[in-house]
Tab-separated table of C-alpha atoms in Angstrom:
chain	number	residue	atom	x	y	z
A	1	MET	CA	-30.483	-24.754	10.666
A	2	ARG	CA	-30.044	-21.508	8.733
A	3	VAL	CA	-27.670	-21.677	5.794
A	4	ASN	CA	-25.743	-18.538	4.771
A	5	LYS	CA	-25.976	-18.228	1.012
A	6	MET	CA	-23.236	-16.471	-0.954
A	7	ASP	CA	-24.086	-14.356	-3.950
A	8	ARG	CA	-22.180	-14.570	-7.209
A	9	GLY	CA	-19.831	-11.688	-6.319
A	10	GLU	CA	-18.923	-13.188	-2.940
A	11	ILE	CA	-18.184	-16.572	-4.519
A	12	TYR	CA	-15.956	-14.942	-7.126
A	13	GLN	CA	-14.126	-12.951	-4.444
A	14	ALA	CA	-13.540	-16.104	-2.377
A	15	LEU	CA	-12.045	-17.904	-5.389
A	16	GLU	CA	-10.005	-14.833	-6.315
A	17	GLU	CA	-8.511	-14.739	-2.803
A	18	GLU	CA	-7.589	-18.439	-3.049
A	19	PHE	CA	-5.921	-17.783	-6.397
A	20	ALA	CA	-4.014	-14.749	-5.046
A	21	ALA	CA	-2.847	-16.794	-2.042
A	22	THR	CA	-0.780	-19.013	-4.367
A	23	PHE	CA	1.176	-16.131	-5.912
A	24	ILE	CA	4.208	-15.737	-3.651
A	25	LYS	CA	4.936	-19.359	-2.776
A	26	GLU	CA	3.795	-21.202	-5.899
A	27	LEU	CA	2.745	-19.288	-8.994
A	28	ILE	CA	5.384	-16.551	-9.394
A	29	PRO	CA	8.370	-18.860	-8.697
A	30	GLY	CA	6.988	-21.267	-11.311
A	31	ILE	CA	6.486	-18.497	-13.876
A	32	LEU	CA	10.009	-17.179	-13.313
A	33	HIS	CA	11.467	-20.677	-13.591
A	34	ASN	CA	9.697	-21.207	-16.932
A	35	PHE	CA	10.938	-17.839	-18.210
A	36	ALA	CA	14.562	-18.466	-17.236
A	37	ASN	CA	15.543	-21.044	-19.884
A	38	PRO	CA	14.118	-19.203	-22.935
A	39	LEU	CA	15.667	-15.951	-21.698
A	40	ASN	CA	19.098	-17.543	-21.258
A	41	SER	CA	18.794	-19.072	-24.727
A	42	ILE	CA	17.872	-15.723	-26.321
A	43	MET	CA	20.821	-13.996	-24.643
A	44	GLY	CA	23.270	-16.742	-25.581
A	45	ARG	CA	22.179	-17.012	-29.217
A	46	SER	CA	22.068	-13.245	-29.758
A	47	LYS	CA	25.652	-12.904	-28.492
A	48	LEU	CA	26.708	-15.797	-30.738
A	49	LEU	CA	24.956	-14.143	-33.677
A	50	GLN	CA	26.813	-10.902	-33.004
A	51	ARG	CA	30.178	-12.699	-33.057
A	52	ARG	CA	29.282	-14.548	-36.265
A	53	ILE	CA	28.229	-11.435	-38.175
A	54	GLU	CA	31.500	-9.775	-37.146
A	55	GLU	CA	33.439	-12.804	-38.421
A	56	ILE	CA	31.471	-12.921	-41.686
A	57	ALA	CA	32.003	-9.198	-42.309
A	58	LYS	CA	35.743	-9.598	-41.688
A	59	LYS	CA	36.017	-12.572	-44.071
A	60	MET	CA	34.112	-10.701	-46.783
A	61	GLU	CA	36.519	-7.776	-46.458
A	62	GLU	CA	39.456	-10.173	-46.866
A	63	ILE	CA	38.099	-12.394	-49.669
A	64	TYR	CA	35.644	-10.117	-51.489
A	65	PRO	CA	36.733	-6.557	-50.690
A	66	GLU	CA	34.661	-4.959	-53.472
A	67	THR	CA	31.484	-6.805	-52.399
A	68	ALA	CA	32.163	-5.919	-48.749
A	69	ALA	CA	32.606	-2.257	-49.707
A	70	GLY	CA	29.288	-2.300	-51.567
A	71	MET	CA	27.518	-3.887	-48.614
A	72	LYS	CA	29.246	-1.805	-45.952
A	73	GLU	CA	26.141	0.163	-44.943
A	74	ASP	CA	23.936	-2.965	-44.898
A	75	LEU	CA	26.430	-4.912	-42.796
A	76	GLN	CA	26.804	-1.994	-40.377
A	77	ARG	CA	23.009	-1.777	-40.045
A	78	ILE	CA	22.814	-5.494	-39.225
A	79	LYS	CA	25.584	-5.145	-36.636
A	80	THR	CA	23.799	-2.188	-35.016
A	81	GLU	CA	20.483	-4.042	-34.847
A	82	ILE	CA	22.057	-7.168	-33.344
A	83	ARG	CA	23.915	-5.022	-30.813
A	84	ALA	CA	20.603	-3.367	-29.877
A	85	ILE	CA	18.996	-6.800	-29.394
A	86	ASN	CA	21.830	-7.763	-27.041
A	87	GLN	CA	21.478	-4.557	-25.037
A	88	GLU	CA	17.710	-4.976	-24.706
A	89	SER	CA	18.025	-8.626	-23.683
A	90	GLU	CA	20.564	-7.666	-21.003
A	91	LEU	CA	18.175	-4.983	-19.746
A	92	PHE	CA	15.365	-7.533	-19.641
A	93	PHE	CA	17.628	-9.937	-17.767
A	94	ASP	CA	18.346	-7.240	-15.159
A	95	LEU	CA	14.596	-6.699	-14.707
A	96	PHE	CA	14.121	-10.459	-14.462
A	97	LYS	CA	16.774	-10.649	-11.724
A	98	SER	CA	15.000	-7.877	-9.793
A	99	VAL	CA	11.775	-9.885	-9.743
A	100	THR	CA	13.396	-13.223	-8.947
A	101	GLY	CA	15.513	-11.625	-6.217
A	102	LYS	CA	12.417	-10.274	-4.485
A	103	PHE	CA	10.545	-13.561	-4.503
A	104	TYR	CA	13.598	-15.598	-3.502
A	105	ALA	CA	14.074	-13.181	-0.595
A	106	LEU	CA	10.456	-13.662	0.489
A	107	ASP	CA	10.995	-17.418	0.509
A	108	ALA	CA	14.205	-17.266	2.582
A	109	LYS	CA	14.295	-19.538	5.615
A	110	GLY	CA	16.318	-18.997	8.749
A	111	GLU	CA	18.948	-16.344	9.351
A	112	ASN	CA	21.960	-15.318	7.329
A	113	ARG	CA	24.327	-12.363	6.989
A	114	ILE	CA	22.495	-9.183	6.008
A	115	ASN	CA	24.134	-6.283	4.211
A	116	LEU	CA	21.472	-3.620	4.707
A	117	SER	CA	22.553	-1.556	1.691
A	118	GLN	CA	22.454	-4.540	-0.657
A	119	LEU	CA	19.028	-5.549	0.640
A	120	LEU	CA	17.689	-2.009	0.132
A	121	SER	CA	19.296	-1.778	-3.307
A	122	GLU	CA	17.347	-4.853	-4.373
A	123	GLU	CA	14.165	-3.372	-2.899
A	124	MET	CA	14.668	-0.153	-4.856
A	125	ARG	CA	15.180	-2.110	-8.076
A	126	PHE	CA	11.942	-3.958	-7.394
A	127	PHE	CA	10.077	-0.711	-6.708
A	128	ASN	CA	10.747	0.419	-10.272
A	129	PHE	CA	7.948	-1.971	-11.221
A	130	TYR	CA	5.576	0.477	-9.534
A	131	LEU	CA	5.208	2.880	-12.446
A	132	ASP	CA	4.161	5.863	-10.339
A	133	PHE	CA	7.294	5.387	-8.218
A	134	LYS	CA	9.505	5.025	-11.293
A	135	HIS	CA	8.145	7.939	-13.330
A	136	GLU	CA	6.552	10.425	-10.930
A	137	ILE	CA	8.790	10.517	-7.859
A	138	LYS	CA	12.128	12.318	-7.691
A	139	LYS	CA	14.434	9.830	-5.993
A	140	VAL	CA	17.776	10.200	-4.247
A	141	VAL	CA	19.420	6.879	-3.345
A	142	GLN	CA	22.630	6.902	-1.294
A	143	LEU	CA	23.483	3.387	-0.167
A	144	ASN	CA	26.886	2.654	1.366
A	145	ASN	CA	27.773	-0.925	0.412
A	146	ASP	CA	30.584	-0.995	2.981
A	147	VAL	CA	28.208	-1.049	5.966
A	148	PRO	CA	28.857	-3.871	8.486
A	149	SER	CA	26.604	-6.897	8.194
A	150	PHE	CA	24.466	-8.471	10.887
A	151	ARG	CA	22.448	-11.656	11.233
A	152	GLY	CA	18.836	-11.512	10.164
A	153	ASN	CA	16.092	-13.063	8.070
A	154	ASN	CA	15.889	-11.876	4.467
A	155	ALA	CA	12.185	-12.630	4.097
A	156	GLU	CA	10.979	-10.579	7.048
A	157	LEU	CA	13.337	-7.674	6.382
A	158	SER	CA	12.451	-7.607	2.671
A	159	LEU	CA	8.734	-7.493	3.457
A	160	THR	CA	9.260	-4.970	6.254
A	161	PHE	CA	11.164	-2.501	4.085
A	162	TRP	CA	8.743	-3.037	1.209
A	163	LYS	CA	5.972	-1.768	3.477
A	164	LEU	CA	7.957	1.168	4.879
A	165	ILE	CA	9.116	2.311	1.428
A	166	ARG	CA	5.607	1.827	0.055
A	167	PHE	CA	4.176	3.993	2.841
A	168	ALA	CA	6.772	6.719	2.207
A	169	MET	CA	6.084	6.469	-1.524
A	170	SER	CA	2.339	6.947	-0.987
A	171	ARG	CA	2.995	9.998	1.185
A	172	ALA	CA	5.344	11.469	-1.428
A	173	LEU	CA	2.824	10.970	-4.223
A	174	SER	CA	0.190	12.886	-2.263
A	175	THR	CA	2.087	16.168	-2.665
A	176	SER	CA	3.297	18.333	-5.530
A	177	LEU	CA	6.948	17.852	-4.482
A	178	LYS	CA	6.894	14.066	-4.915
A	179	GLU	CA	10.349	13.556	-3.410
A	180	PHE	CA	11.851	10.450	-1.833
A	181	GLN	CA	15.295	9.822	-0.389
A	182	ILE	CA	16.897	6.753	1.158
A	183	LYS	CA	20.425	6.462	2.483
A	184	THR	CA	22.492	4.199	4.704
A	185	GLU	CA	25.430	4.919	6.987
A	186	TYR	CA	27.098	3.427	10.035
A	187	ASP	CA	29.069	4.322	13.139
A	188	ASN	CA	30.787	2.205	15.777
A	189	LYS	CA	27.467	0.770	17.027
A	190	TYR	CA	24.700	1.051	14.457
A	191	VAL	CA	24.015	0.402	10.789
A	192	SER	CA	21.348	2.965	9.964
A	193	VAL	CA	18.884	3.700	7.191
A	194	PHE	CA	17.083	7.010	6.715
A	195	ILE	CA	13.869	7.141	4.674
A	196	ARG	CA	12.859	10.720	3.866
A	197	ASN	CA	9.755	11.704	1.908
A	198	SER	CA	7.671	14.737	1.086
A	199	GLY	CA	4.112	14.787	2.331
A	200	GLY	CA	4.470	16.897	5.447
A	201	ALA	CA	4.977	15.903	9.054
A	202	LEU	CA	3.064	12.928	10.391
A	203	PRO	CA	0.570	13.837	13.149
A	204	ALA	CA	2.280	13.830	16.555
A	205	SER	CA	-0.614	11.827	17.994
A	206	ASP	CA	-0.130	9.133	15.344
A	207	ILE	CA	3.601	8.893	16.031
A	208	GLU	CA	2.957	8.672	19.774
A	209	ALA	CA	0.324	5.953	19.306
A	210	LEU	CA	2.609	4.045	16.926
A	211	MET	CA	5.658	4.111	19.180
A	212	GLU	CA	3.583	3.196	22.229
A	213	SER	CA	2.257	0.133	20.386
A	214	VAL	CA	5.797	-0.818	19.334
A	215	LYS	CA	7.044	-0.393	22.901
A	216	SER	CA	4.243	-2.545	24.343
A	217	ASN	CA	4.447	-5.052	21.456
A	218	SER	CA	0.774	-4.449	20.686
A	219	ARG	CA	-0.850	-5.133	17.336
A	220	GLU	CA	-3.457	-2.416	17.900
A	221	MET	CA	-3.218	1.368	17.697
A	222	VAL	CA	-5.446	4.363	17.084
A	223	ALA	CA	-4.080	6.493	14.249
A	224	THR	CA	-5.449	8.638	11.434
A	225	VAL	CA	-2.611	8.480	8.883
A	226	ILE	CA	-0.258	5.632	9.805
A	227	ASP	CA	-1.691	2.222	8.953
A	228	ARG	CA	-1.209	-1.080	10.765
A	229	GLY	CA	1.234	-2.327	8.151
A	230	VAL	CA	3.735	0.263	9.351
A	231	LEU	CA	3.134	-0.890	12.933
A	232	PHE	CA	3.704	-4.542	11.981
A	233	SER	CA	6.935	-3.572	10.215
A	234	LEU	CA	8.250	-1.736	13.265
A	235	LEU	CA	7.257	-4.645	15.501
A	236	ILE	CA	9.509	-6.888	13.404
A	237	LEU	CA	12.351	-4.367	13.578
A	238	ASN	CA	11.876	-4.149	17.328
A	239	LYS	CA	12.912	-7.808	17.544
A	240	TYR	CA	16.299	-6.714	16.143
A	241	GLN	CA	16.618	-4.195	19.008
A	242	ALA	CA	16.513	-1.540	16.291
A	243	ARG	CA	16.704	2.138	17.256
A	244	ILE	CA	13.631	3.722	15.647
A	245	ASN	CA	12.929	7.448	15.303
A	246	ILE	CA	10.312	9.375	13.348
A	247	PHE	CA	10.646	13.133	12.939
A	248	SER	CA	9.929	15.951	10.496
A	249	GLU	CA	12.059	18.485	8.671
A	250	ASP	CA	10.306	21.314	6.816
A	251	ASN	CA	7.801	19.579	4.523
A	252	PHE	CA	9.422	16.172	4.911
A	253	SER	CA	8.898	13.199	7.184
A	254	ILE	CA	11.924	11.100	8.143
A	255	LEU	CA	12.092	7.574	9.498
A	256	SER	CA	15.452	6.456	10.869
A	257	ILE	CA	16.222	2.854	11.809
A	258	GLY	CA	19.499	1.781	13.384
A	259	PHE	CA	20.528	-1.856	13.738
A	260	PRO	CA	23.041	-2.548	16.562
A	261	TYR	CA	25.340	-4.705	14.454
A	262	LEU	CA	27.795	-5.525	17.264
A	263	ASP	CA	25.037	-7.112	19.350
A	264	LEU	CA	23.612	-8.953	16.336
A	265	LYS	CA	26.913	-10.012	14.773
A	266	SER	CA	27.425	-13.337	16.474
């Protein structure tokens, strides 16, 4: 019997893939859990420290007014630095919530009420961890939080919109314009999202192949620009009876997705 031998690089790659496979379900949730307590402690103690320095400064002014006057600049400097620590810790906590929110969403089981704008708002916060998206792309975000909700699964919708936004982001980065827009709206039937990005119109043949695969529920398609991840995302949305359209406008490509919230409300 012939034995297939793996070289050193193949063995390393196999182990690396096993390690990466633990990220979403095991490693990242554990890391975030271990970060949570120290972060809460830092925030709590820094706020307490700010209150105490204010109280000490006030007492000094009452009991030792001359000393307080002589130390006025020093005390003000301490107050400013503690205030800055509080502001930075709150910013870090917001970033922490963006990461935890994403991974909790990916671990969601079953269906619950989905507010599309809130879900997309969390996705956009998470995308700021992609530095090219944060610093290089001109973004316009118009999310209407009053959109009607519908029943859905957070995990699959979070992953689906991650892929669609990531694809639009990649297209936007490929041009000098580097523009991205996302907005939500609703009418008496649909809750809709529009994802608009620079990068030119998608090839008509690709769009036709993509929509044909979505219509036939096929996992295969022949396309030059649109990858299979986009197809898989639209296949998931198709299970929500979503109204899907792809079209172009000047140098922009636009993807519109409408969820029939009345049909999905029960």
